[in-house]
Amino acid sequence: MTVHKALTVAGSDSGGGAGIQADLKTFQELGVYGMSVLTALTAQNTQGVHGVFPVPPEFIAQQMDAVLSDIGTDAVKTGMLFNSIIIETVAKKLKEYNVRNYVLDPVMVAKGGAPLLVTEAVAAVKEHLLPLATVVTPNLPEAKVLTGMEKIETKEEMKEAAKLLHDWGAQHVVIKGGHGTDDIVTDLLYDGREFVELSAERFHTQHTHGTGCTFAAAIAAGLASGKNVREAVKQAKVFITAAISHPLGIGHGHGPTNHWAYRREGSNDV
Ligand SMILES: Nc1ncnc2c1ncn2[C@@H]1O[C@H](COP(=O)(O)OP(=O)(O)O)[C@@H](O)[C@H]1O
Ligand SMILES: Cc1ncc(COP(=O)(O)OP(=O)(O)O)c(N)n1
């Protein structure tokens, strides 16, 4: 039996909806063996982030060495990296182990508004991580910060942002449309040559905690299983649409998505 493996390098969400917990659930649901390197602990629930405790960079390097020198991986996804020293440490290890299939989710701010990346670290994301990324998956506010564009609201502006991020080194760019307002939510994939739109019904629900983490983890799982980027992104869109459309309804705030909906409830066509 071939075991496909994926590694998440991300923060812990004690509430289980985002971060490494969301990533590992997604890997498992998509039939991929999941591994994790913790970059920060958060005390977090559906109502927000109550505390952040970054892991020392030396220990992040030690975790990456432990996993990559022994088990190896078919794909890596990064999420919350918090500061520039952590970013530089992770980039160094991705290069040292010649990682292929790297999905960069440039996490900056949690839904409740808590910062998950200090402002001074945005330059480090652009300098050290974008050039290594097989796929980068910014939401609309993250794409704005990374590109410095004044606004990204229309499809043409999404295309302009995708082109800039591709020019700066990412092989593929997915600009996610979750923060828009249209009844149809459209993500835009760019491979340097053509654009592919992935659209689905927008669900009017407050249970969208961890959507970005889950989507990026599903792309990593697809790549780890041998799918090409377009196939992996399409599967991820179906996975996240199923997860949002069958909410669990737990907690008192922005509840998590339903990671088992894709398997148990069937998928919606995109
Ligand atoms: N309300 C929604 N209904 C349907 N799909 C959504 C909704 N919100 C987000 N998505 C999808 O979830 C994925 C994550 O998008 P987004 O919420 O923009 O990311 P993030 O969590 O990083 O802010 C994208 O594929 C997006 O289209
Ligand atoms: C530990 C941790 N990592 C990432 C996030 C952000 O996740 P995201 O998928 O963007 O979802 P929301 O925070 O927007 O719900 C997080 N909250 N915690």
CSV table of C-alpha atoms and ligand atoms in Angstrom, one decimal:
chain,number,residue,atom,x,y,z
A,1,MET,CA,0.0,0.0,0.0
A,2,THR,CA,1.3,3.5,-0.9
A,3,VAL,CA,1.0,5.9,2.1
A,4,HIS,CA,0.7,9.5,1.0
A,5,LYS,CA,2.0,11.9,3.6
A,6,ALA,CA,1.4,15.6,4.3
A,7,LEU,CA,2.9,17.9,6.9
A,8,THR,CA,1.3,21.0,8.4
A,9,VAL,CA,3.5,23.7,9.9
A,10,ALA,CA,1.0,25.8,11.7
A,11,GLY,CA,-0.4,27.1,15.0
A,12,SER,CA,-2.6,25.1,17.4
A,13,ASP,CA,-6.3,26.1,17.7
A,14,SER,CA,-7.4,24.7,21.1
A,15,GLY,CA,-11.0,24.9,19.8
A,16,GLY,CA,-10.2,22.4,17.0
A,17,GLY,CA,-11.7,24.4,14.1
A,18,ALA,CA,-8.6,26.0,12.5
A,19,GLY,CA,-4.8,25.6,12.6
A,20,ILE,CA,-3.2,22.2,12.9
A,21,GLN,CA,-6.3,20.5,14.2
A,22,ALA,CA,-8.3,21.5,11.0
A,23,ASP,CA,-5.4,20.5,8.8
A,24,LEU,CA,-4.9,17.0,10.4
A,25,LYS,CA,-8.7,16.3,10.2
A,26,THR,CA,-8.7,17.3,6.5
A,27,PHE,CA,-5.6,15.2,5.7
A,28,GLN,CA,-7.3,12.2,7.4
A,29,GLU,CA,-10.6,12.7,5.6
A,30,LEU,CA,-8.8,12.8,2.3
A,31,GLY,CA,-6.9,9.6,3.0
A,32,VAL,CA,-3.5,11.2,3.6
A,33,TYR,CA,-1.2,10.5,6.6
A,34,GLY,CA,-0.9,13.7,8.6
A,35,MET,CA,2.1,15.1,10.5
A,36,SER,CA,2.4,18.4,12.3
A,37,VAL,CA,5.1,21.0,13.3
A,38,LEU,CA,3.7,23.5,15.9
A,39,THR,CA,4.7,27.1,15.4
A,40,ALA,CA,2.5,28.7,18.2
A,41,LEU,CA,-0.1,27.7,20.7
A,42,THR,CA,-3.3,29.7,20.8
A,43,ALA,CA,-5.9,29.6,23.5
A,44,GLN,CA,-8.9,29.9,21.1
A,45,ASN,CA,-12.5,29.0,20.8
A,46,THR,CA,-15.4,30.0,18.5
A,47,GLN,CA,-15.5,33.4,20.2
A,48,GLY,CA,-12.0,34.4,19.4
A,49,VAL,CA,-8.3,34.1,20.2
A,50,HIS,CA,-7.6,34.6,24.0
A,51,GLY,CA,-3.9,34.1,24.0
A,52,VAL,CA,-0.9,33.3,21.7
A,53,PHE,CA,2.3,31.5,22.8
A,54,PRO,CA,4.9,31.3,20.1
A,55,VAL,CA,7.2,28.2,20.0
A,56,PRO,CA,10.9,29.0,20.0
A,57,PRO,CA,12.4,28.9,16.5
A,58,GLU,CA,15.0,26.3,17.5
A,59,PHE,CA,12.3,23.9,18.6
A,60,ILE,CA,10.4,24.5,15.3
A,61,ALA,CA,13.6,23.6,13.4
A,62,GLN,CA,14.0,20.5,15.6
A,63,GLN,CA,10.4,19.4,14.9
A,64,MET,CA,11.0,19.8,11.1
A,65,ASP,CA,14.2,17.9,11.3
A,66,ALA,CA,12.6,15.1,13.2
A,67,VAL,CA,9.8,14.6,10.7
A,68,LEU,CA,11.6,15.3,7.5
A,69,SER,CA,14.8,13.4,8.2
A,70,ASP,CA,12.9,10.2,9.0
A,71,ILE,CA,9.4,10.0,7.6
A,72,GLY,CA,9.6,12.6,4.8
A,73,THR,CA,6.5,14.1,3.2
A,74,ASP,CA,4.8,14.4,-0.1
A,75,ALA,CA,3.5,17.9,0.6
A,76,VAL,CA,3.8,20.7,3.2
A,77,LYS,CA,1.2,23.3,4.1
A,78,THR,CA,2.1,26.3,6.2
A,79,GLY,CA,-0.4,28.4,8.2
A,80,MET,CA,0.1,30.6,11.2
A,81,LEU,CA,3.8,31.5,11.3
A,82,PHE,CA,3.5,34.6,13.6
A,83,ASN,CA,6.9,36.4,13.1
A,84,SER,CA,9.8,36.8,10.8
A,85,ILE,CA,12.2,34.6,12.7
A,86,ILE,CA,9.8,31.7,12.5
A,87,ILE,CA,9.3,32.4,8.8
A,88,GLU,CA,13.0,32.4,8.1
A,89,THR,CA,13.5,29.2,10.1
A,90,VAL,CA,10.7,27.4,8.2
A,91,ALA,CA,11.9,28.6,4.8
A,92,LYS,CA,15.4,27.4,5.6
A,93,LYS,CA,14.2,23.9,6.4
A,94,LEU,CA,11.9,23.8,3.3
A,95,LYS,CA,14.9,24.5,1.2
A,96,GLU,CA,17.2,22.1,3.1
A,97,TYR,CA,14.9,19.2,2.6
A,98,ASN,CA,14.1,20.2,-1.0
A,99,VAL,CA,10.3,20.1,-0.3
A,100,ARG,CA,8.1,19.8,-3.3
A,101,ASN,CA,4.4,20.6,-3.2
A,102,TYR,CA,4.4,23.5,-0.8
A,103,VAL,CA,1.1,25.2,-0.1
A,104,LEU,CA,1.5,28.6,1.5
A,105,ASP,CA,-1.6,29.9,3.4
A,106,PRO,CA,-0.5,33.4,4.3
A,107,VAL,CA,-2.5,33.6,7.6
A,108,MET,CA,-2.6,37.1,9.0
A,109,VAL,CA,-5.7,37.8,11.1
A,110,ALA,CA,-8.2,35.5,12.8
A,111,LYS,CA,-12.0,36.0,12.0
A,112,GLY,CA,-12.4,37.8,15.4
A,113,GLY,CA,-9.7,40.3,14.5
A,114,ALA,CA,-6.7,38.8,16.5
A,115,PRO,CA,-3.4,39.2,14.7
A,116,LEU,CA,-1.7,35.8,13.8
A,117,LEU,CA,1.2,37.4,12.0
A,118,VAL,CA,3.0,40.5,13.3
A,119,THR,CA,2.9,43.4,10.7
A,120,GLU,CA,6.7,43.5,10.3
A,121,ALA,CA,6.7,39.9,9.1
A,122,VAL,CA,4.8,40.5,5.9
A,123,ALA,CA,8.0,41.4,4.1
A,124,ALA,CA,9.5,38.1,5.2
A,125,VAL,CA,6.5,36.2,3.7
A,126,LYS,CA,7.2,37.8,0.4
A,127,GLU,CA,10.9,37.4,0.5
A,128,HIS,CA,11.3,33.9,1.9
A,129,LEU,CA,8.1,32.0,1.3
A,130,LEU,CA,6.5,33.2,-1.9
A,131,PRO,CA,9.4,32.0,-4.1
A,132,LEU,CA,9.1,28.5,-2.6
A,133,ALA,CA,5.4,28.2,-3.0
A,134,THR,CA,3.8,25.7,-5.3
A,135,VAL,CA,0.5,27.3,-4.4
A,136,VAL,CA,-0.3,30.5,-2.4
A,137,THR,CA,-3.8,30.9,-1.1
A,138,PRO,CA,-4.5,34.5,0.2
A,139,ASN,CA,-8.0,35.7,1.1
A,140,LEU,CA,-9.0,39.1,-0.2
A,141,PRO,CA,-7.5,41.2,2.8
A,142,GLU,CA,-4.3,39.1,2.7
A,143,ALA,CA,-3.9,39.6,-1.0
A,144,LYS,CA,-4.3,43.4,-0.4
A,145,VAL,CA,-1.6,43.4,2.2
A,146,LEU,CA,0.8,41.3,0.2
A,147,THR,CA,0.4,43.3,-3.1
A,148,GLY,CA,-0.1,46.7,-1.6
A,149,MET,CA,-3.1,47.2,-3.9
A,150,GLU,CA,-5.6,49.8,-2.7
A,151,LYS,CA,-8.6,47.5,-3.1
A,152,ILE,CA,-9.4,44.0,-4.5
A,153,GLU,CA,-13.1,43.7,-5.1
A,154,THR,CA,-13.7,43.0,-8.8
A,155,LYS,CA,-12.6,40.0,-10.8
A,156,GLU,CA,-10.1,42.2,-12.7
A,157,GLU,CA,-8.5,43.3,-9.4
A,158,MET,CA,-8.3,39.7,-8.3
A,159,LYS,CA,-6.5,38.9,-11.6
A,160,GLU,CA,-4.1,41.8,-11.1
A,161,ALA,CA,-3.3,40.6,-7.6
A,162,ALA,CA,-2.8,37.0,-8.8
A,163,LYS,CA,-0.4,38.2,-11.5
A,164,LEU,CA,1.7,40.2,-9.0
A,165,LEU,CA,2.0,37.2,-6.6
A,166,HIS,CA,3.0,35.0,-9.5
A,167,ASP,CA,5.6,37.5,-10.6
A,168,TRP,CA,7.0,37.4,-7.1
A,169,GLY,CA,7.7,33.7,-7.3
A,170,ALA,CA,4.6,31.7,-6.4
A,171,GLN,CA,4.0,29.0,-9.1
A,172,HIS,CA,0.2,29.1,-8.7
A,173,VAL,CA,-2.0,31.6,-6.9
A,174,VAL,CA,-5.5,31.1,-5.6
A,175,ILE,CA,-7.2,34.3,-4.5
A,176,LYS,CA,-10.1,33.2,-2.3
A,177,GLY,CA,-13.4,35.1,-2.5
A,178,GLY,CA,-14.8,34.2,0.9
A,179,HIS,CA,-14.6,37.8,2.1
A,180,GLY,CA,-16.7,39.1,-0.8
A,181,THR,CA,-20.5,39.7,-0.7
A,182,ASP,CA,-21.9,38.1,-3.9
A,183,ASP,CA,-24.3,35.2,-3.6
A,184,ILE,CA,-21.9,33.1,-5.5
A,185,VAL,CA,-18.4,32.9,-3.9
A,186,THR,CA,-15.7,32.7,-6.5
A,187,ASP,CA,-12.0,31.7,-6.0
A,188,LEU,CA,-9.6,32.5,-8.8
A,189,LEU,CA,-6.7,30.1,-9.7
A,190,TYR,CA,-3.8,31.4,-11.8
A,191,ASP,CA,-0.9,29.3,-13.1
A,192,GLY,CA,1.0,32.1,-14.9
A,193,ARG,CA,-0.8,31.5,-18.1
A,194,GLU,CA,-4.5,31.1,-17.6
A,195,PHE,CA,-7.2,31.8,-15.0
A,196,VAL,CA,-9.7,29.3,-13.7
A,197,GLU,CA,-12.7,30.4,-11.7
A,198,LEU,CA,-14.1,28.1,-9.0
A,199,SER,CA,-17.5,29.1,-7.9
A,200,ALA,CA,-20.0,27.8,-5.4
A,201,GLU,CA,-23.1,29.1,-3.6
A,202,ARG,CA,-22.4,31.4,-0.7
A,203,PHE,CA,-23.8,30.0,2.5
A,204,HIS,CA,-25.1,32.6,4.9
A,205,THR,CA,-23.8,31.1,8.1
A,206,GLN,CA,-21.6,32.3,11.0
A,207,HIS,CA,-19.9,28.8,11.1
A,208,THR,CA,-16.9,29.6,8.9
A,209,HIS,CA,-14.1,29.3,11.4
A,210,GLY,CA,-11.1,27.7,9.8
A,211,THR,CA,-12.3,27.8,6.2
A,212,GLY,CA,-8.9,29.0,4.9
A,213,CYS,CA,-6.9,26.4,6.9
A,214,THR,CA,-9.2,23.6,5.7
A,215,PHE,CA,-9.1,24.7,2.1
A,216,ALA,CA,-5.3,25.0,2.0
A,217,ALA,CA,-4.9,21.6,3.8
A,218,ALA,CA,-7.2,20.0,1.3
A,219,ILE,CA,-5.0,21.3,-1.5
A,220,ALA,CA,-1.9,19.9,0.2
A,221,ALA,CA,-3.7,16.5,0.6
A,222,GLY,CA,-4.6,16.5,-3.1
A,223,LEU,CA,-1.0,17.3,-4.1
A,224,ALA,CA,0.4,14.6,-1.7
A,225,SER,CA,-1.9,12.1,-3.3
A,226,GLY,CA,-0.4,12.8,-6.8
A,227,LYS,CA,-3.1,15.2,-8.1
A,228,ASN,CA,-1.9,18.2,-10.2
A,229,VAL,CA,-2.6,21.7,-8.8
A,230,ARG,CA,-5.8,22.3,-10.8
A,231,GLU,CA,-7.3,18.9,-9.7
A,232,ALA,CA,-6.2,19.5,-6.1
A,233,VAL,CA,-7.7,23.0,-5.9
A,234,LYS,CA,-11.0,21.7,-7.5
A,235,GLN,CA,-11.2,18.9,-4.9
A,236,ALA,CA,-10.4,21.4,-2.1
A,237,LYS,CA,-13.2,23.7,-3.2
A,238,VAL,CA,-15.7,20.8,-3.1
A,239,PHE,CA,-14.4,19.7,0.3
A,240,ILE,CA,-14.7,23.2,1.8
A,241,THR,CA,-18.1,23.8,0.3
A,242,ALA,CA,-19.4,20.6,1.8
A,243,ALA,CA,-17.8,21.5,5.2
A,244,ILE,CA,-19.4,24.9,5.2
A,245,SER,CA,-22.8,23.7,4.0
A,246,HIS,CA,-23.3,21.1,6.8
A,247,PRO,CA,-22.4,23.1,9.9
A,248,LEU,CA,-22.0,21.4,13.3
A,249,GLY,CA,-23.5,24.3,15.2
A,250,ILE,CA,-21.1,24.1,18.2
A,251,GLY,CA,-19.9,26.9,20.4
A,252,HIS,CA,-21.3,30.4,20.9
A,253,GLY,CA,-19.5,32.3,18.2
A,254,HIS,CA,-18.1,31.5,14.7
A,255,GLY,CA,-18.3,27.7,14.8
A,256,PRO,CA,-16.0,25.3,12.9
A,257,THR,CA,-16.7,23.8,9.6
A,258,ASN,CA,-17.7,20.2,9.3
A,259,HIS,CA,-14.6,18.2,8.3
A,260,TRP,CA,-16.5,14.9,7.8
A,261,ALA,CA,-19.2,16.4,5.5
A,262,TYR,CA,-17.3,15.6,2.3
A,263,ARG,CA,-17.1,11.9,3.2
A,264,ARG,CA,-20.4,11.4,5.0
A,265,GLU,CA,-22.8,13.8,3.3
A,266,GLY,CA,-21.5,13.7,-0.2
A,267,SER,CA,-20.1,16.6,-2.1
A,268,ASN,CA,-21.7,19.5,-4.0
A,269,ASP,CA,-20.5,20.0,-7.5
A,270,VAL,CA,-18.5,23.1,-8.1
B,1,LIG,N1,-19.9,31.7,3.3
B,1,LIG,C1,-19.3,30.9,2.4
B,1,LIG,N2,-20.0,30.1,1.6
B,1,LIG,C2,-19.3,29.3,0.7
B,1,LIG,N3,-18.0,29.2,0.6
B,1,LIG,C3,-17.2,30.0,1.4
B,1,LIG,C4,-17.8,30.9,2.3
B,1,LIG,N4,-16.9,31.5,3.0
B,1,LIG,C5,-15.7,31.1,2.5
B,1,LIG,N5,-15.9,30.2,1.5
B,1,LIG,C6,-14.9,29.4,0.8
B,1,LIG,O1,-14.0,28.9,1.8
B,1,LIG,C7,-12.6,29.0,1.3
B,1,LIG,C8,-11.8,29.9,2.3
B,1,LIG,O2,-12.1,31.2,1.9
B,1,LIG,P1,-12.0,32.5,2.9
B,1,LIG,O3,-13.0,32.4,3.9
B,1,LIG,O4,-11.9,33.7,2.0
B,1,LIG,O5,-10.6,32.2,3.6
B,1,LIG,P2,-10.0,32.6,5.0
B,1,LIG,O6,-10.6,31.7,6.0
B,1,LIG,O7,-8.5,32.5,4.8
B,1,LIG,O8,-10.4,34.0,5.3
B,1,LIG,C9,-12.7,29.5,-0.1
B,1,LIG,O9,-12.8,28.4,-1.0
B,1,LIG,C10,-14.0,30.3,-0.1
B,1,LIG,O10,-14.6,30.4,-1.4
B,2,LIG,C1,-4.0,28.6,15.0
B,2,LIG,C2,-4.8,29.3,14.0
B,2,LIG,N1,-4.3,29.3,12.7
B,2,LIG,C3,-5.0,29.9,11.7
B,2,LIG,C4,-6.2,30.6,12.0
B,2,LIG,C5,-6.9,31.3,10.9
B,2,LIG,O1,-7.6,30.4,10.2
B,2,LIG,P1,-8.6,30.6,9.0
B,2,LIG,O2,-8.8,29.4,8.3
B,2,LIG,O3,-8.2,31.8,8.3
B,2,LIG,O4,-10.0,30.9,9.8
B,2,LIG,P2,-10.5,32.1,10.7
B,2,LIG,O5,-9.7,32.5,11.8
B,2,LIG,O6,-10.6,33.2,9.6
B,2,LIG,O7,-11.8,31.5,11.1
B,2,LIG,C6,-6.6,30.5,13.3
B,2,LIG,N2,-7.8,31.2,13.6
B,2,LIG,N3,-5.9,29.9,14.3
